[in-house]
XYZ file of C-alpha atoms in Angstrom:
246
model
C 185.394 114.321 69.878
C 183.393 115.388 66.231
C 184.704 118.890 66.028
C 182.450 121.403 66.768
C 182.128 124.594 64.839
C 179.493 128.027 64.868
C 177.956 129.492 67.981
C 176.630 132.499 66.749
C 178.186 135.801 67.161
C 175.295 137.273 69.195
C 176.637 134.848 72.289
C 179.294 137.681 72.797
C 176.242 139.348 74.954
C 175.945 136.462 77.591
C 179.125 137.214 79.261
C 178.480 140.571 80.330
C 174.147 140.522 80.679
C 172.412 139.878 82.984
C 170.991 136.749 84.170
C 166.598 136.350 83.788
C 164.971 137.491 87.262
C 165.581 134.772 90.532
C 161.723 134.910 90.957
C 161.190 133.280 87.733
C 160.177 129.411 87.904
C 163.302 126.609 87.004
C 161.809 124.657 83.815
C 161.690 121.006 82.909
C 160.745 120.377 79.525
C 160.554 117.103 77.923
C 159.698 116.331 74.233
C 159.936 114.019 71.499
C 162.343 114.824 68.823
C 160.731 112.871 65.551
C 164.934 112.694 63.400
C 165.045 112.623 59.612
C 166.453 109.062 60.025
C 162.785 107.646 60.633
C 163.463 107.306 64.618
C 162.250 108.693 67.700
C 164.144 110.312 70.418
C 163.548 112.502 73.642
C 164.807 115.213 74.512
C 165.109 117.361 78.175
C 165.564 121.120 78.534
C 166.837 121.725 82.144
C 165.884 126.161 82.419
C 167.330 127.826 85.720
C 168.217 131.068 86.570
C 171.420 131.515 84.497
C 171.528 127.883 83.645
C 170.650 126.016 80.681
C 170.947 122.504 79.639
C 169.728 120.958 76.403
C 170.560 116.749 76.905
C 170.146 113.966 74.247
C 171.281 110.969 73.783
C 174.538 110.698 72.987
C 175.108 115.087 73.532
C 174.124 117.418 75.657
C 174.726 121.262 75.501
C 174.974 123.030 79.113
C 175.790 127.172 79.046
C 175.870 129.503 82.191
C 174.185 132.330 80.372
C 175.542 134.865 82.738
C 179.227 133.853 82.462
C 179.529 132.730 78.760
C 181.006 129.275 80.001
C 179.661 126.450 77.196
C 180.022 122.618 78.664
C 179.553 120.047 75.756
C 178.890 116.533 76.492
C 179.476 113.436 75.120
C 177.782 110.691 76.606
C 178.402 108.129 74.738
C 182.312 108.476 75.079
C 181.464 109.991 78.470
C 183.907 112.916 77.280
C 183.390 116.588 78.280
C 184.816 119.848 76.962
C 184.419 123.433 78.150
C 184.792 126.363 75.959
C 184.448 129.692 76.575
C 183.219 133.187 74.238
C 186.244 134.711 73.367
C 187.752 130.710 71.548
C 183.665 130.530 70.287
C 184.374 134.184 68.282
C 188.175 133.804 67.526
C 187.058 130.771 65.818
C 184.251 131.831 64.119
C 186.613 134.640 62.611
C 188.349 132.255 61.349
C 185.579 130.397 59.577
C 184.237 133.201 58.281
C 187.780 133.376 56.467
C 187.695 130.326 55.453
C 184.246 130.844 53.173
C 185.244 134.163 51.976
C 185.038 134.557 48.326
C 182.800 130.621 47.949
C 179.589 132.703 46.792
C 178.302 128.839 44.768
C 178.602 127.060 48.065
C 176.650 129.858 50.174
C 173.640 129.598 47.582
C 173.780 125.926 47.871
C 172.318 126.383 51.636
C 171.648 129.398 51.909
C 173.278 130.948 54.719
C 172.984 134.982 54.369
C 169.246 134.377 52.863
C 167.118 136.716 54.707
C 164.353 135.428 56.875
C 160.587 135.541 55.981
C 158.183 134.591 59.160
C 154.732 134.748 59.004
C 151.921 134.298 61.744
C 149.775 131.076 61.625
C 145.807 131.326 61.112
C 145.321 129.159 64.981
C 147.937 127.544 67.176
C 147.104 124.621 69.088
C 147.550 122.775 72.503
C 150.966 121.312 73.341
C 151.760 119.930 76.741
C 148.769 120.844 78.292
C 149.365 124.891 76.361
C 147.440 127.168 74.491
C 150.035 127.934 71.747
C 150.709 130.518 68.315
C 152.104 129.146 65.001
C 154.577 130.866 62.859
C 155.876 129.780 60.039
C 160.161 130.792 59.222
C 161.568 130.554 55.877
C 164.972 130.807 53.915
C 164.076 131.088 50.841
C 164.366 127.544 49.335
C 166.623 126.242 51.493
C 164.750 126.239 54.711
C 161.276 125.876 56.968
C 160.511 125.722 60.836
C 156.939 125.919 61.899
C 157.268 126.815 65.266
C 154.455 126.779 68.420
C 154.570 129.063 70.865
C 153.273 129.949 74.431
C 152.788 132.623 76.292
C 152.369 131.304 79.302
C 156.093 130.414 79.233
C 158.424 132.986 79.479
C 162.166 131.606 77.839
C 165.420 133.165 80.045
C 167.181 136.296 78.462
C 169.353 135.031 75.736
C 167.640 131.579 75.051
C 167.622 131.644 71.488
C 171.232 132.911 70.966
C 172.317 129.699 73.468
C 170.312 126.743 71.420
C 172.497 127.662 68.547
C 175.045 125.962 70.736
C 173.334 122.585 69.646
C 173.827 123.193 65.545
C 177.783 123.124 65.807
C 178.241 120.292 64.693
C 176.565 120.417 61.704
C 179.965 123.798 60.523
C 179.146 126.288 57.520
C 175.781 125.038 57.583
C 174.895 125.300 60.862
C 175.149 129.054 60.107
C 171.634 129.093 58.916
C 170.643 128.662 62.116
C 171.630 132.255 63.546
C 169.383 133.669 61.519
C 166.345 131.568 61.633
C 166.840 131.435 66.037
C 168.031 135.946 65.642
C 164.016 136.206 63.933
C 163.096 133.830 66.432
C 163.595 135.973 69.368
C 161.115 138.125 67.394
C 157.781 136.213 67.983
C 156.006 136.393 71.342
C 156.547 133.572 74.181
C 158.411 129.858 74.547
C 157.921 127.590 71.950
C 157.136 124.170 72.505
C 156.926 122.402 69.881
C 159.260 122.624 65.905
C 158.640 120.902 62.500
C 161.998 121.412 60.394
C 162.261 121.549 56.743
C 165.516 122.053 55.398
C 168.089 120.906 52.738
C 171.485 119.943 53.621
C 173.851 119.443 50.777
C 171.731 117.492 47.929
C 168.564 115.995 50.005
C 166.522 117.803 52.619
C 166.123 116.811 55.962
C 162.345 117.172 57.644
C 163.004 116.842 61.858
C 161.047 117.533 64.398
C 160.014 118.535 68.023
C 156.816 118.293 70.214
C 157.458 118.896 73.954
C 155.173 116.404 76.062
C 155.644 117.497 79.565
C 156.793 120.620 81.575
C 157.526 121.038 84.895
C 157.901 123.323 87.308
C 160.044 123.204 90.389
C 164.163 123.677 91.746
C 166.961 121.581 89.865
C 169.417 120.280 91.088
C 173.086 122.445 90.247
C 174.682 119.119 90.329
C 172.551 119.207 86.600
C 174.678 121.792 85.045
C 177.682 120.375 85.156
C 179.595 117.646 83.981
C 179.467 113.704 85.695
C 182.218 113.203 87.495
C 183.080 109.897 86.041
C 183.355 111.716 82.431
C 187.044 112.655 81.013
C 187.876 115.905 80.139
C 189.329 116.491 76.195
C 190.937 119.373 74.748
C 187.980 121.932 73.550
C 186.523 121.742 70.095
C 187.156 125.347 69.610
C 191.521 125.866 70.638
C 194.219 124.587 69.352
C 194.236 127.406 66.826
C 194.106 125.606 64.472
C 191.869 126.892 61.028
C 188.715 125.313 60.354
C 187.878 124.040 57.020
C 184.214 124.822 55.184
C 182.057 121.657 54.660
C 182.688 120.375 50.867
């Protein structure tokens, strides 16, 4: 399994924070993703009480927002690994130490640049919901447009959990810490995004838009690894110091 890193220090609060109110409805959100390679795929989010699952074609991420347990699924290899906040925090500390003293690399990816937020003049309908548009920028390294609806409430620490999805980007994924921290301040649930970001010497674009929002109970089995998947070592364990991306 590919080594993953970067979950964000903000995830540390998940282990002690209360879950969202029990009265909140479970949500299943189906979205269409246009990838940097020009292909289209389907992404499904399952939100239930204190649990969240983000499903794609090859990899799924399951986050227990109450305990902080994270399960990473590799659907191609039928493998899964488990990690926790203590392990993630230790790994992030190692990553920060490995990145120290590399200002040229940091300027190249804009990992520590501040995030500017600007509200757009008008929104649009997404999956039948009225939305408002905001633009978040990090200098020249990243620009994200987001359309949010106030008709749906994001679960507590939803945006912190979303950072885990960008773990495979390594040190370049650190930018998403700041972007999602600012997104927390925007009222409502994000139903569509359009992202343009720099990746080494190239630029990439990816857009995501919800096509269906379903309300109703989600089986608990949705938030567990499939029985025929093999458990493998956590990519965050073993005391292996991380190496910054070149």
